[in-house]
GROMACS .gro file of N, CA, C and O in nm:
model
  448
    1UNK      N    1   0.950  -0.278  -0.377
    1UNK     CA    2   0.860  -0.191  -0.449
    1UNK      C    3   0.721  -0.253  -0.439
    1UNK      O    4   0.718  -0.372  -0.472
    2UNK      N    5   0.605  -0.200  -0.400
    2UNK     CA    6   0.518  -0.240  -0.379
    2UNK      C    7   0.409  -0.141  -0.472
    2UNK      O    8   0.399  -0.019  -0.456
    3UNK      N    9   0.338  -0.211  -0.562
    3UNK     CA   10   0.251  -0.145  -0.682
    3UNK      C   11   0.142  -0.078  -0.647
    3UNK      O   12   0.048  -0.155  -0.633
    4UNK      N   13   0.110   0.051  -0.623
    4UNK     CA   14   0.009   0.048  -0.602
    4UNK      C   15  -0.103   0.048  -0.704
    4UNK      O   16  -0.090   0.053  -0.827
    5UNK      N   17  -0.205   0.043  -0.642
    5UNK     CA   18  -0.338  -0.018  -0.720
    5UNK      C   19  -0.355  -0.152  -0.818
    5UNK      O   20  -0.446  -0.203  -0.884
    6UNK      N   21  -0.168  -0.188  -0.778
    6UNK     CA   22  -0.165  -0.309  -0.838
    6UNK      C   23  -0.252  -0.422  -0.914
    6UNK      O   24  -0.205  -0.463  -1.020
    7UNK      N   25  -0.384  -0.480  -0.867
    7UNK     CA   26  -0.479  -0.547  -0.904
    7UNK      C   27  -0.546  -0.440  -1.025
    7UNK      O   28  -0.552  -0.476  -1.142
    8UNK      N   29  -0.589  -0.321  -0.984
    8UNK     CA   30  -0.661  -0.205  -1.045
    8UNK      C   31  -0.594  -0.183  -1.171
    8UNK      O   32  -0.669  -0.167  -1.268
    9UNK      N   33  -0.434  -0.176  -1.198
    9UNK     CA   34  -0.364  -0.140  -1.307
    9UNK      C   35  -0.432  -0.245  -1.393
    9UNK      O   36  -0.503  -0.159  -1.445
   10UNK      N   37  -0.466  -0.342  -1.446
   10UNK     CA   38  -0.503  -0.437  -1.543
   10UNK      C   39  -0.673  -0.448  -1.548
   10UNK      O   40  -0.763  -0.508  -1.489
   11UNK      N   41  -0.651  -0.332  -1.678
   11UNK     CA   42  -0.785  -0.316  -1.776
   11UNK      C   43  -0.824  -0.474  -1.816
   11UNK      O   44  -0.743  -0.562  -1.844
   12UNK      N   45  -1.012  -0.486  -1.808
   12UNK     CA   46  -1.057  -0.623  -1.847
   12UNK      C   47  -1.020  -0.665  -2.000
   12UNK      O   48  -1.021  -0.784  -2.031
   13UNK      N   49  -0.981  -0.552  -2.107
   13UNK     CA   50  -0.967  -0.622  -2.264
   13UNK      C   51  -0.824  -0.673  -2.203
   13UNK      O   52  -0.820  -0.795  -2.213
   14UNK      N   53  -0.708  -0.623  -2.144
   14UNK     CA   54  -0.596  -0.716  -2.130
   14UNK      C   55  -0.639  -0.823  -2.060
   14UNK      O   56  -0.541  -0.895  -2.072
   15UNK      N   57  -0.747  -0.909  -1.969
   15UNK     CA   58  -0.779  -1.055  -1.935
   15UNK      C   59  -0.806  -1.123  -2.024
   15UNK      O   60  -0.769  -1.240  -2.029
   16UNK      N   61  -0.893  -1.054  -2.135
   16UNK     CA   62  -0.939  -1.104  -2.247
   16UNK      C   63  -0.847  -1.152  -2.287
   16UNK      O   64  -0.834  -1.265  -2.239
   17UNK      N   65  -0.731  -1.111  -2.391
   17UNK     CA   66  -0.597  -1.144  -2.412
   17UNK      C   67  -0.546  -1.248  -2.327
   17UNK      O   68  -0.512  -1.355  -2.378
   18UNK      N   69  -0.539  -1.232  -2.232
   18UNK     CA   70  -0.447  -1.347  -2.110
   18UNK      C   71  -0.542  -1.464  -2.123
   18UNK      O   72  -0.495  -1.572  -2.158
   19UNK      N   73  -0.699  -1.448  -2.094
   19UNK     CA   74  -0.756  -1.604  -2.084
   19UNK      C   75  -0.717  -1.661  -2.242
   19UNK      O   76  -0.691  -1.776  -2.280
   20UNK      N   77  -0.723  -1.559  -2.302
   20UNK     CA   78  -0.676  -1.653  -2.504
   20UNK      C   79  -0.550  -1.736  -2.489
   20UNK      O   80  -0.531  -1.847  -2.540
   21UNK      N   81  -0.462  -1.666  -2.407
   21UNK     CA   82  -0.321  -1.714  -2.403
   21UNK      C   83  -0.296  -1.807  -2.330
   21UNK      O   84  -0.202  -1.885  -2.349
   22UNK      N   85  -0.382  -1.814  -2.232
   22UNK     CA   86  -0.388  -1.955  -2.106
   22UNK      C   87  -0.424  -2.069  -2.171
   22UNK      O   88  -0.520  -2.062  -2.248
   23UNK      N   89  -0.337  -2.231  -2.149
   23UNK     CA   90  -0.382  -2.333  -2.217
   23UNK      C   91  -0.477  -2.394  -2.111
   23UNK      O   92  -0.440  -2.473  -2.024
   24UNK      N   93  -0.634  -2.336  -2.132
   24UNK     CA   94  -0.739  -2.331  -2.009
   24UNK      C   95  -0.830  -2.438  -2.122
   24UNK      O   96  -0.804  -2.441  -2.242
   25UNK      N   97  -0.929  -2.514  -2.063
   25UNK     CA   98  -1.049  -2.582  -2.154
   25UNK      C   99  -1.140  -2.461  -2.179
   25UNK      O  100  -1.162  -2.358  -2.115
   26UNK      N  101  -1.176  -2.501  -2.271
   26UNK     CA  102  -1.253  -2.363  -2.344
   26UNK      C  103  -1.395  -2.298  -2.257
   26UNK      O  104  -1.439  -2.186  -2.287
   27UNK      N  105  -1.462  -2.388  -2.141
   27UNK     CA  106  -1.542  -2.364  -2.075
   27UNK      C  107  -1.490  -2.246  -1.934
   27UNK      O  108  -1.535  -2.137  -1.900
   28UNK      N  109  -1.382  -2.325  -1.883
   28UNK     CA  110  -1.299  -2.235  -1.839
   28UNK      C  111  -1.305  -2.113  -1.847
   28UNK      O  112  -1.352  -2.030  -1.770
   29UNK      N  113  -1.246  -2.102  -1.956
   29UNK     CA  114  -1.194  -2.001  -2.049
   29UNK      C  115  -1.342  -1.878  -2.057
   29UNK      O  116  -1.347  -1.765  -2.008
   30UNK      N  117  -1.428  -1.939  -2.121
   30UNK     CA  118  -1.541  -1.861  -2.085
   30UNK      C  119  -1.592  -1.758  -1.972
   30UNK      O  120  -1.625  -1.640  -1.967
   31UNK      N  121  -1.581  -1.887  -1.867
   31UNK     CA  122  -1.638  -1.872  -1.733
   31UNK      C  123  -1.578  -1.727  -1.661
   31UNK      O  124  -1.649  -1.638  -1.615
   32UNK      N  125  -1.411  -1.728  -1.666
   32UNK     CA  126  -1.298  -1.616  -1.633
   32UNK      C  127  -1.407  -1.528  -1.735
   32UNK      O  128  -1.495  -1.468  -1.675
   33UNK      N  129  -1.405  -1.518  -1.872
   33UNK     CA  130  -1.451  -1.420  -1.965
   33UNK      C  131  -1.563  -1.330  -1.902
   33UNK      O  132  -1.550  -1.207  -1.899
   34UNK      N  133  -1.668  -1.392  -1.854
   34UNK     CA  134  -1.781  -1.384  -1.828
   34UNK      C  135  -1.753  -1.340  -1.676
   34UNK      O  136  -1.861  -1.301  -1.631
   35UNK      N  137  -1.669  -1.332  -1.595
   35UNK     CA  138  -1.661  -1.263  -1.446
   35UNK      C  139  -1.647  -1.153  -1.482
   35UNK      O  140  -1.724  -1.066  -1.440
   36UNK      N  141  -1.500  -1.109  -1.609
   36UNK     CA  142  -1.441  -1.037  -1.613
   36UNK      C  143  -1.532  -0.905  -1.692
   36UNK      O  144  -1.484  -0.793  -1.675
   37UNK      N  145  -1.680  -0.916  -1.789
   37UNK     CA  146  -1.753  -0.855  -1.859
   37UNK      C  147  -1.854  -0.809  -1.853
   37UNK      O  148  -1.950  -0.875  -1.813
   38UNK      N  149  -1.870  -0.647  -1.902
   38UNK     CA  150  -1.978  -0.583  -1.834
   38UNK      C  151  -2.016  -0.631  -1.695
   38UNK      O  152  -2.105  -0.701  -1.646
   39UNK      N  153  -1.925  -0.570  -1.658
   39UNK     CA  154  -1.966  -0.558  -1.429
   39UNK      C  155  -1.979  -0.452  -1.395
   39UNK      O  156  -1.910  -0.357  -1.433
   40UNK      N  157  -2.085  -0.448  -1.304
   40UNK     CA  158  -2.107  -0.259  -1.254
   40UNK      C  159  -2.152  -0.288  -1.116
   40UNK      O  160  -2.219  -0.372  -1.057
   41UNK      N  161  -2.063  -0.145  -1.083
   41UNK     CA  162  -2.095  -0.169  -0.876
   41UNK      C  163  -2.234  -0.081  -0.908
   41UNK      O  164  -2.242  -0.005  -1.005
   42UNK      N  165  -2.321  -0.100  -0.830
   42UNK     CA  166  -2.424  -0.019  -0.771
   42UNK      C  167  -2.448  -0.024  -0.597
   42UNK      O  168  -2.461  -0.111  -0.510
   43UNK      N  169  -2.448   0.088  -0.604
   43UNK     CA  170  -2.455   0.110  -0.459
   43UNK      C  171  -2.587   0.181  -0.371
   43UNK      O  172  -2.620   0.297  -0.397
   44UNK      N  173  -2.652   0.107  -0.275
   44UNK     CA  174  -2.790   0.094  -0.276
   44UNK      C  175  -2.768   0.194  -0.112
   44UNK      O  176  -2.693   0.154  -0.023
   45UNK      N  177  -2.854   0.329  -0.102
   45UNK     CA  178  -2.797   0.380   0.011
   45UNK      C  179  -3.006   0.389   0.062
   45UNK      O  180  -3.098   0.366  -0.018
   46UNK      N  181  -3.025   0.436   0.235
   46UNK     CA  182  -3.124   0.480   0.248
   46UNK      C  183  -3.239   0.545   0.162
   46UNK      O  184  -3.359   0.526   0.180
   47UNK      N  185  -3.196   0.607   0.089
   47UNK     CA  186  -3.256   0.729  -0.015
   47UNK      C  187  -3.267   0.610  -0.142
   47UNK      O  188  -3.357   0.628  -0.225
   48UNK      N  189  -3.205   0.526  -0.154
   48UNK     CA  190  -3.233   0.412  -0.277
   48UNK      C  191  -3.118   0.405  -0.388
   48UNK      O  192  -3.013   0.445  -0.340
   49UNK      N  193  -3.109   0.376  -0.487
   49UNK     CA  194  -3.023   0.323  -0.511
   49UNK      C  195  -2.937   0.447  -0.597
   49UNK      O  196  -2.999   0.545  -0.638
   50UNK      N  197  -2.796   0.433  -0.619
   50UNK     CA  198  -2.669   0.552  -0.683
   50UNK      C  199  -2.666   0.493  -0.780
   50UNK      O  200  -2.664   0.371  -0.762
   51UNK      N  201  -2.665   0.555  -0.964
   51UNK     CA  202  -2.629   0.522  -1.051
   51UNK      C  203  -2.529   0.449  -1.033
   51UNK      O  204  -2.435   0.476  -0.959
   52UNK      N  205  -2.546   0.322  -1.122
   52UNK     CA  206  -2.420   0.206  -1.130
   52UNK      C  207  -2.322   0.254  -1.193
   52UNK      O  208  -2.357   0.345  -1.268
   53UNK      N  209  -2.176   0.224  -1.194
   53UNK     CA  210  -2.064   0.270  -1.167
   53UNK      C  211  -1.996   0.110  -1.260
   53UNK      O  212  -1.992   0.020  -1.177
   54UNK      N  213  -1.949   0.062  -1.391
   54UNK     CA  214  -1.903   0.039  -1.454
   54UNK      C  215  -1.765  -0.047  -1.429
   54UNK      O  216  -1.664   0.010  -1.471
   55UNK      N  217  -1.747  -0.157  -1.377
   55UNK     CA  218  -1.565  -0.234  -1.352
   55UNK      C  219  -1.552  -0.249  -1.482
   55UNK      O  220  -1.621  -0.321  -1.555
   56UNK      N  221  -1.437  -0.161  -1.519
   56UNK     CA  222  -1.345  -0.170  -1.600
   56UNK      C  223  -1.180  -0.216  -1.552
   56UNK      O  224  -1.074  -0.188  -1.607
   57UNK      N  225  -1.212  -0.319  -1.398
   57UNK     CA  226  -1.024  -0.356  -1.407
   57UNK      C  227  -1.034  -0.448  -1.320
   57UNK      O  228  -1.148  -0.482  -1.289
   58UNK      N  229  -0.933  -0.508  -1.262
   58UNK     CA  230  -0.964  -0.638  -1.149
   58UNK      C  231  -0.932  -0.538  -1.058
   58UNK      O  232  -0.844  -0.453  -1.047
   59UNK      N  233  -1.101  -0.598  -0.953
   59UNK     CA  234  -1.061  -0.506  -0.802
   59UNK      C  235  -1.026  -0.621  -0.709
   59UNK      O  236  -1.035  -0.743  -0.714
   60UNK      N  237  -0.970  -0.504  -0.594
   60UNK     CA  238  -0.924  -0.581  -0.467
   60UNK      C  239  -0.995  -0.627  -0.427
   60UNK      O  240  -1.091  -0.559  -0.463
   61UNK      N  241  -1.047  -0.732  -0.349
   61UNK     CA  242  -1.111  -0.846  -0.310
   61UNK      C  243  -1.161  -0.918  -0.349
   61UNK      O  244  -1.206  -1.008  -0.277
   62UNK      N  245  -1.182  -0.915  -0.505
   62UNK     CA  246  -1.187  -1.022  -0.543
   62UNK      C  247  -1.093  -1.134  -0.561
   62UNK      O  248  -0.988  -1.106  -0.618
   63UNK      N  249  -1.112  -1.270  -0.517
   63UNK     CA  250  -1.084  -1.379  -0.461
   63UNK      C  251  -0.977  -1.404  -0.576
   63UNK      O  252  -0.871  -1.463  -0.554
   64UNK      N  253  -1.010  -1.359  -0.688
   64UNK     CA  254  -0.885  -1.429  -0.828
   64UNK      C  255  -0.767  -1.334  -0.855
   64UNK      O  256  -0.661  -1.363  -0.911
   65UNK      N  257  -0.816  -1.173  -0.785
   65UNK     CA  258  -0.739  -1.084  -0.803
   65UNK      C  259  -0.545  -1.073  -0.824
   65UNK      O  260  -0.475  -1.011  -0.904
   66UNK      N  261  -0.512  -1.164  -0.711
   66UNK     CA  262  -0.383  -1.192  -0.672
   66UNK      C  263  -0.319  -1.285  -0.784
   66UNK      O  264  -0.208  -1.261  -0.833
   67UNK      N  265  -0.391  -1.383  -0.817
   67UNK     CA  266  -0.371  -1.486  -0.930
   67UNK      C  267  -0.415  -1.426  -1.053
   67UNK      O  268  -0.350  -1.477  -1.144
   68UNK      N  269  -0.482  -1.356  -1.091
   68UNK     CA  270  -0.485  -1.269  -1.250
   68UNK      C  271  -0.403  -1.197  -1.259
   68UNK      O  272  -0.359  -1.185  -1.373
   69UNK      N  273  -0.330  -1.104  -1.138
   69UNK     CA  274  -0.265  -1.005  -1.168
   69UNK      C  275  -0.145  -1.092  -1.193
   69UNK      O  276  -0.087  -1.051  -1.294
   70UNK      N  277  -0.079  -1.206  -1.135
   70UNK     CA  278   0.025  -1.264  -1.101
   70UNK      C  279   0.038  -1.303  -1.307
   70UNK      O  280   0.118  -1.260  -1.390
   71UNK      N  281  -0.060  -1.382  -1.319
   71UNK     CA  282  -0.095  -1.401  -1.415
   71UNK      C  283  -0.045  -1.350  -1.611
   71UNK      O  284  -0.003  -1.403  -1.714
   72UNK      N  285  -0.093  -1.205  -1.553
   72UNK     CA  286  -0.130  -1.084  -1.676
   72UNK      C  287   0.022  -1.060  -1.617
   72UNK      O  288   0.017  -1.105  -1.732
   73UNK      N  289   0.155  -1.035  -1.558
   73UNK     CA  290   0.262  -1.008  -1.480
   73UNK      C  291   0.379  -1.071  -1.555
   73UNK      O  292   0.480  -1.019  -1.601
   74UNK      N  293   0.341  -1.183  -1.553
   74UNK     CA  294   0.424  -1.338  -1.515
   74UNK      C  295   0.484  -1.295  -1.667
   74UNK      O  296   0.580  -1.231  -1.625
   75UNK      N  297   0.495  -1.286  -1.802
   75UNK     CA  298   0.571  -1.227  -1.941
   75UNK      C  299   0.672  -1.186  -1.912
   75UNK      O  300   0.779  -1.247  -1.913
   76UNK      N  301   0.633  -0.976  -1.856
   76UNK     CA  302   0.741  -0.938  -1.755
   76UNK      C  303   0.817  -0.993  -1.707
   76UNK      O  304   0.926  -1.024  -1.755
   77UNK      N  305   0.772  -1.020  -1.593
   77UNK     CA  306   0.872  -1.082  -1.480
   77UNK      C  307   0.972  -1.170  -1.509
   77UNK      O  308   1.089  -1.177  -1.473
   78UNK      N  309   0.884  -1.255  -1.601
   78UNK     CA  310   1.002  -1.373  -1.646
   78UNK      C  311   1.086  -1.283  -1.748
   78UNK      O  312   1.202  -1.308  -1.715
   79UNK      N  313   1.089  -1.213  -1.828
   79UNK     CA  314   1.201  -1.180  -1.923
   79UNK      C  315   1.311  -1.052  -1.817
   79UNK      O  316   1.413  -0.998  -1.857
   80UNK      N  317   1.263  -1.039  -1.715
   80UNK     CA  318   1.299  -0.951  -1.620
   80UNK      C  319   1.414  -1.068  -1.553
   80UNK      O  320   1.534  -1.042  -1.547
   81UNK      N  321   1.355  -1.200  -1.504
   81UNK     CA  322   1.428  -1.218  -1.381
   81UNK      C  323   1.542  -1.315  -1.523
   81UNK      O  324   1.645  -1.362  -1.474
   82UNK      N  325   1.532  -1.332  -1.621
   82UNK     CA  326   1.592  -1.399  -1.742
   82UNK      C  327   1.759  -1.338  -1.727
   82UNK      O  328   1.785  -1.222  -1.694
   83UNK      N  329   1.844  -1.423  -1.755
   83UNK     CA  330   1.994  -1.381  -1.766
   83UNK      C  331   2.008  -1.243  -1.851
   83UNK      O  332   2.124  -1.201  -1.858
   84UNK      N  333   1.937  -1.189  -1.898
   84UNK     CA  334   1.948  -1.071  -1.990
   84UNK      C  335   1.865  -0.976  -1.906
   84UNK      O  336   1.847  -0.861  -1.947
   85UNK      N  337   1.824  -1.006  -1.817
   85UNK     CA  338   1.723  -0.888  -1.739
   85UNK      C  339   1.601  -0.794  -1.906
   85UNK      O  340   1.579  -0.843  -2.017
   86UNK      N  341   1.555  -0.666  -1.851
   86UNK     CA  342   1.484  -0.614  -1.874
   86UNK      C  343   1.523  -0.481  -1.902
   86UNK      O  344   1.559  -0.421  -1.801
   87UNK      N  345   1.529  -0.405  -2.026
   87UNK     CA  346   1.621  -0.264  -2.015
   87UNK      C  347   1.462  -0.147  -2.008
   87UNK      O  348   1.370  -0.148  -2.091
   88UNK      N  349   1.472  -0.059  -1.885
   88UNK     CA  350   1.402  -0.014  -1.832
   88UNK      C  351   1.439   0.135  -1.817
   88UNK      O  352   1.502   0.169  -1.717
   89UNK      N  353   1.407   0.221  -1.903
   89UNK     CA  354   1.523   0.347  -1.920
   89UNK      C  355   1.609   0.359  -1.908
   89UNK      O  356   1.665   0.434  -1.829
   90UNK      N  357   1.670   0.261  -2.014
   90UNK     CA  358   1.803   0.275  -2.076
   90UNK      C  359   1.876   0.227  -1.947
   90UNK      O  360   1.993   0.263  -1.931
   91UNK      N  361   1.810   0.142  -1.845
   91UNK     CA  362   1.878   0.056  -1.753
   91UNK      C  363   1.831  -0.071  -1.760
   91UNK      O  364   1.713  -0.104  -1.773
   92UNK      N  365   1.942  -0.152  -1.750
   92UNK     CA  366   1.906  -0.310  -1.743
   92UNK      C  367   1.863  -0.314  -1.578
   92UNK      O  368   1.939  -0.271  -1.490
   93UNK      N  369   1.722  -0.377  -1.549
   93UNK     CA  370   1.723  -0.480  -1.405
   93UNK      C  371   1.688  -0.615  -1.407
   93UNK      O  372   1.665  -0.662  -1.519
   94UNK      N  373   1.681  -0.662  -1.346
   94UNK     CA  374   1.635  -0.795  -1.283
   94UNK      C  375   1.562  -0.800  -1.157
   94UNK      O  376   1.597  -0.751  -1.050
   95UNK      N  377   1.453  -0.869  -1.185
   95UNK     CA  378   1.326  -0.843  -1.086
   95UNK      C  379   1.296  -0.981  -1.002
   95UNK      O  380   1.275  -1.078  -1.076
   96UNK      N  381   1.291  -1.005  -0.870
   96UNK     CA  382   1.174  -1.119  -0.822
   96UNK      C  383   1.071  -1.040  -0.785
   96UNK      O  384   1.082  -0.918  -0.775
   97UNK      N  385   0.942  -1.117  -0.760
   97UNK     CA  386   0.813  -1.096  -0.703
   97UNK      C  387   0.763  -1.179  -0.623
   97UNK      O  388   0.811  -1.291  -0.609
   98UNK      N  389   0.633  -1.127  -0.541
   98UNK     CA  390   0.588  -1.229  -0.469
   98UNK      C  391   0.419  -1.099  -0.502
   98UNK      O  392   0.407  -0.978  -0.518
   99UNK      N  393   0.358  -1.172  -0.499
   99UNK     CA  394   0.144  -1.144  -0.568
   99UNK      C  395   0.240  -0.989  -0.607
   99UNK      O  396   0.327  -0.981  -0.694
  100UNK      N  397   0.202  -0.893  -0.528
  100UNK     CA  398   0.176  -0.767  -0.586
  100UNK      C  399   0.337  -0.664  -0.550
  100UNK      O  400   0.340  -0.549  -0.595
  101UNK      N  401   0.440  -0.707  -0.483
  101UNK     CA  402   0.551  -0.693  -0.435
  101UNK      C  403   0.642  -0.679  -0.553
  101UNK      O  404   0.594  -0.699  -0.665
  102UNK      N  405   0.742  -0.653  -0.543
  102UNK     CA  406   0.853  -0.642  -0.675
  102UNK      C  407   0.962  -0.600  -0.617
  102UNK      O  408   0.962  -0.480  -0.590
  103UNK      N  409   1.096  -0.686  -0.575
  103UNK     CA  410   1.211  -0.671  -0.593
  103UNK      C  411   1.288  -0.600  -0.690
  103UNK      O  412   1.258  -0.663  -0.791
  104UNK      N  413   1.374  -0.503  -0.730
  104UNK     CA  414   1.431  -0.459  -0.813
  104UNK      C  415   1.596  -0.535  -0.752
  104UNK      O  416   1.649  -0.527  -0.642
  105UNK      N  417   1.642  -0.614  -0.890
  105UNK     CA  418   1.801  -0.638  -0.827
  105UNK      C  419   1.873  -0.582  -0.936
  105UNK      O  420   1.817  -0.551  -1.041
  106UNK      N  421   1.991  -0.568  -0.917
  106UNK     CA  422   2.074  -0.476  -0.977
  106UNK      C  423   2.278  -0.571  -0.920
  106UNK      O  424   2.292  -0.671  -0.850
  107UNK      N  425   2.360  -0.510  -0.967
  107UNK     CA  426   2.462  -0.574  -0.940
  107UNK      C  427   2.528  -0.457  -0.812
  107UNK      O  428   2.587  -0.480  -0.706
  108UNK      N  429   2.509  -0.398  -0.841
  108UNK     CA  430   2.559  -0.237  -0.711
  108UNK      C  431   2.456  -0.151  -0.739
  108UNK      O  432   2.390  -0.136  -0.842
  109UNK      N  433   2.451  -0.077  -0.590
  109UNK     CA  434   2.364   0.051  -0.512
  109UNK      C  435   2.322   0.127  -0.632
  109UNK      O  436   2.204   0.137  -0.667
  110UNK      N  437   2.460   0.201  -0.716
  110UNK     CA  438   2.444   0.258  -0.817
  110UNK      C  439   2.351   0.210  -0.939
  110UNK      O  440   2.306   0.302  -1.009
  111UNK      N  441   2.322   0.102  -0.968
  111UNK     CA  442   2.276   0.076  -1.062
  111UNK      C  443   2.062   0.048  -1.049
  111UNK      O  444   1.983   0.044  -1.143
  112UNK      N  445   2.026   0.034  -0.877
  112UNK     CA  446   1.950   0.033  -0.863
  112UNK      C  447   1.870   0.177  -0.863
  112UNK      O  448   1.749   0.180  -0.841
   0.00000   0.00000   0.00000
């Protein structure tokens, strides 16, 4: 299963939350804060510049993208890949991952 917009799904107030929860030094901690706040694309064409346009989520290419999302994920995943799995409409699974990827395991065909 492969997520799309994966990076994009995670609004900046949920980083907020995650850098609180990270045992990061408080400068750190900031620094992530401060990538993640009030960011706006503007886009500068011949004719001059397009009203700026507002990041409200982690985009793709940015360099931390893969590791925040992994990050803001990692709760999930772990109570997912946990001996009790994850009950997911009224179905139990068990998940691995790799950055933005997602295994669904199951015990038989039927249950996936």
């Amino acid at each position: 299963m492969d997520l799309t917009n994966a990076f994009g799904s995670i609004p900046h107030p949920v980083l907020t939350q995650l850098f609180r929860s990270l045992p990061l030094p408080d400068h750190l901690r900031q620094r992530l804060a401060d990538i993640y706040t009030d960011n706006e694309w503007e886009f500068v064409c011949d004719e001059g510049p397009v009203q700026a346009h507002p990041v409200t989520c982690v985009q793709l290419g940015d360099g931390l993208s893969p590791i925040i999302f992994n990050l803001a994920s990692e709760p999930l995943v772990r109570t997912a890949k946990g001996g009790q799995g994850i009950n997911v409409l009224g179905q139990v699974i068990w998940t691995t991952v790799y950055a933005d990827d997602t295994a669904l395991l199951a015990r038989t065909p039927g249950e996936l």
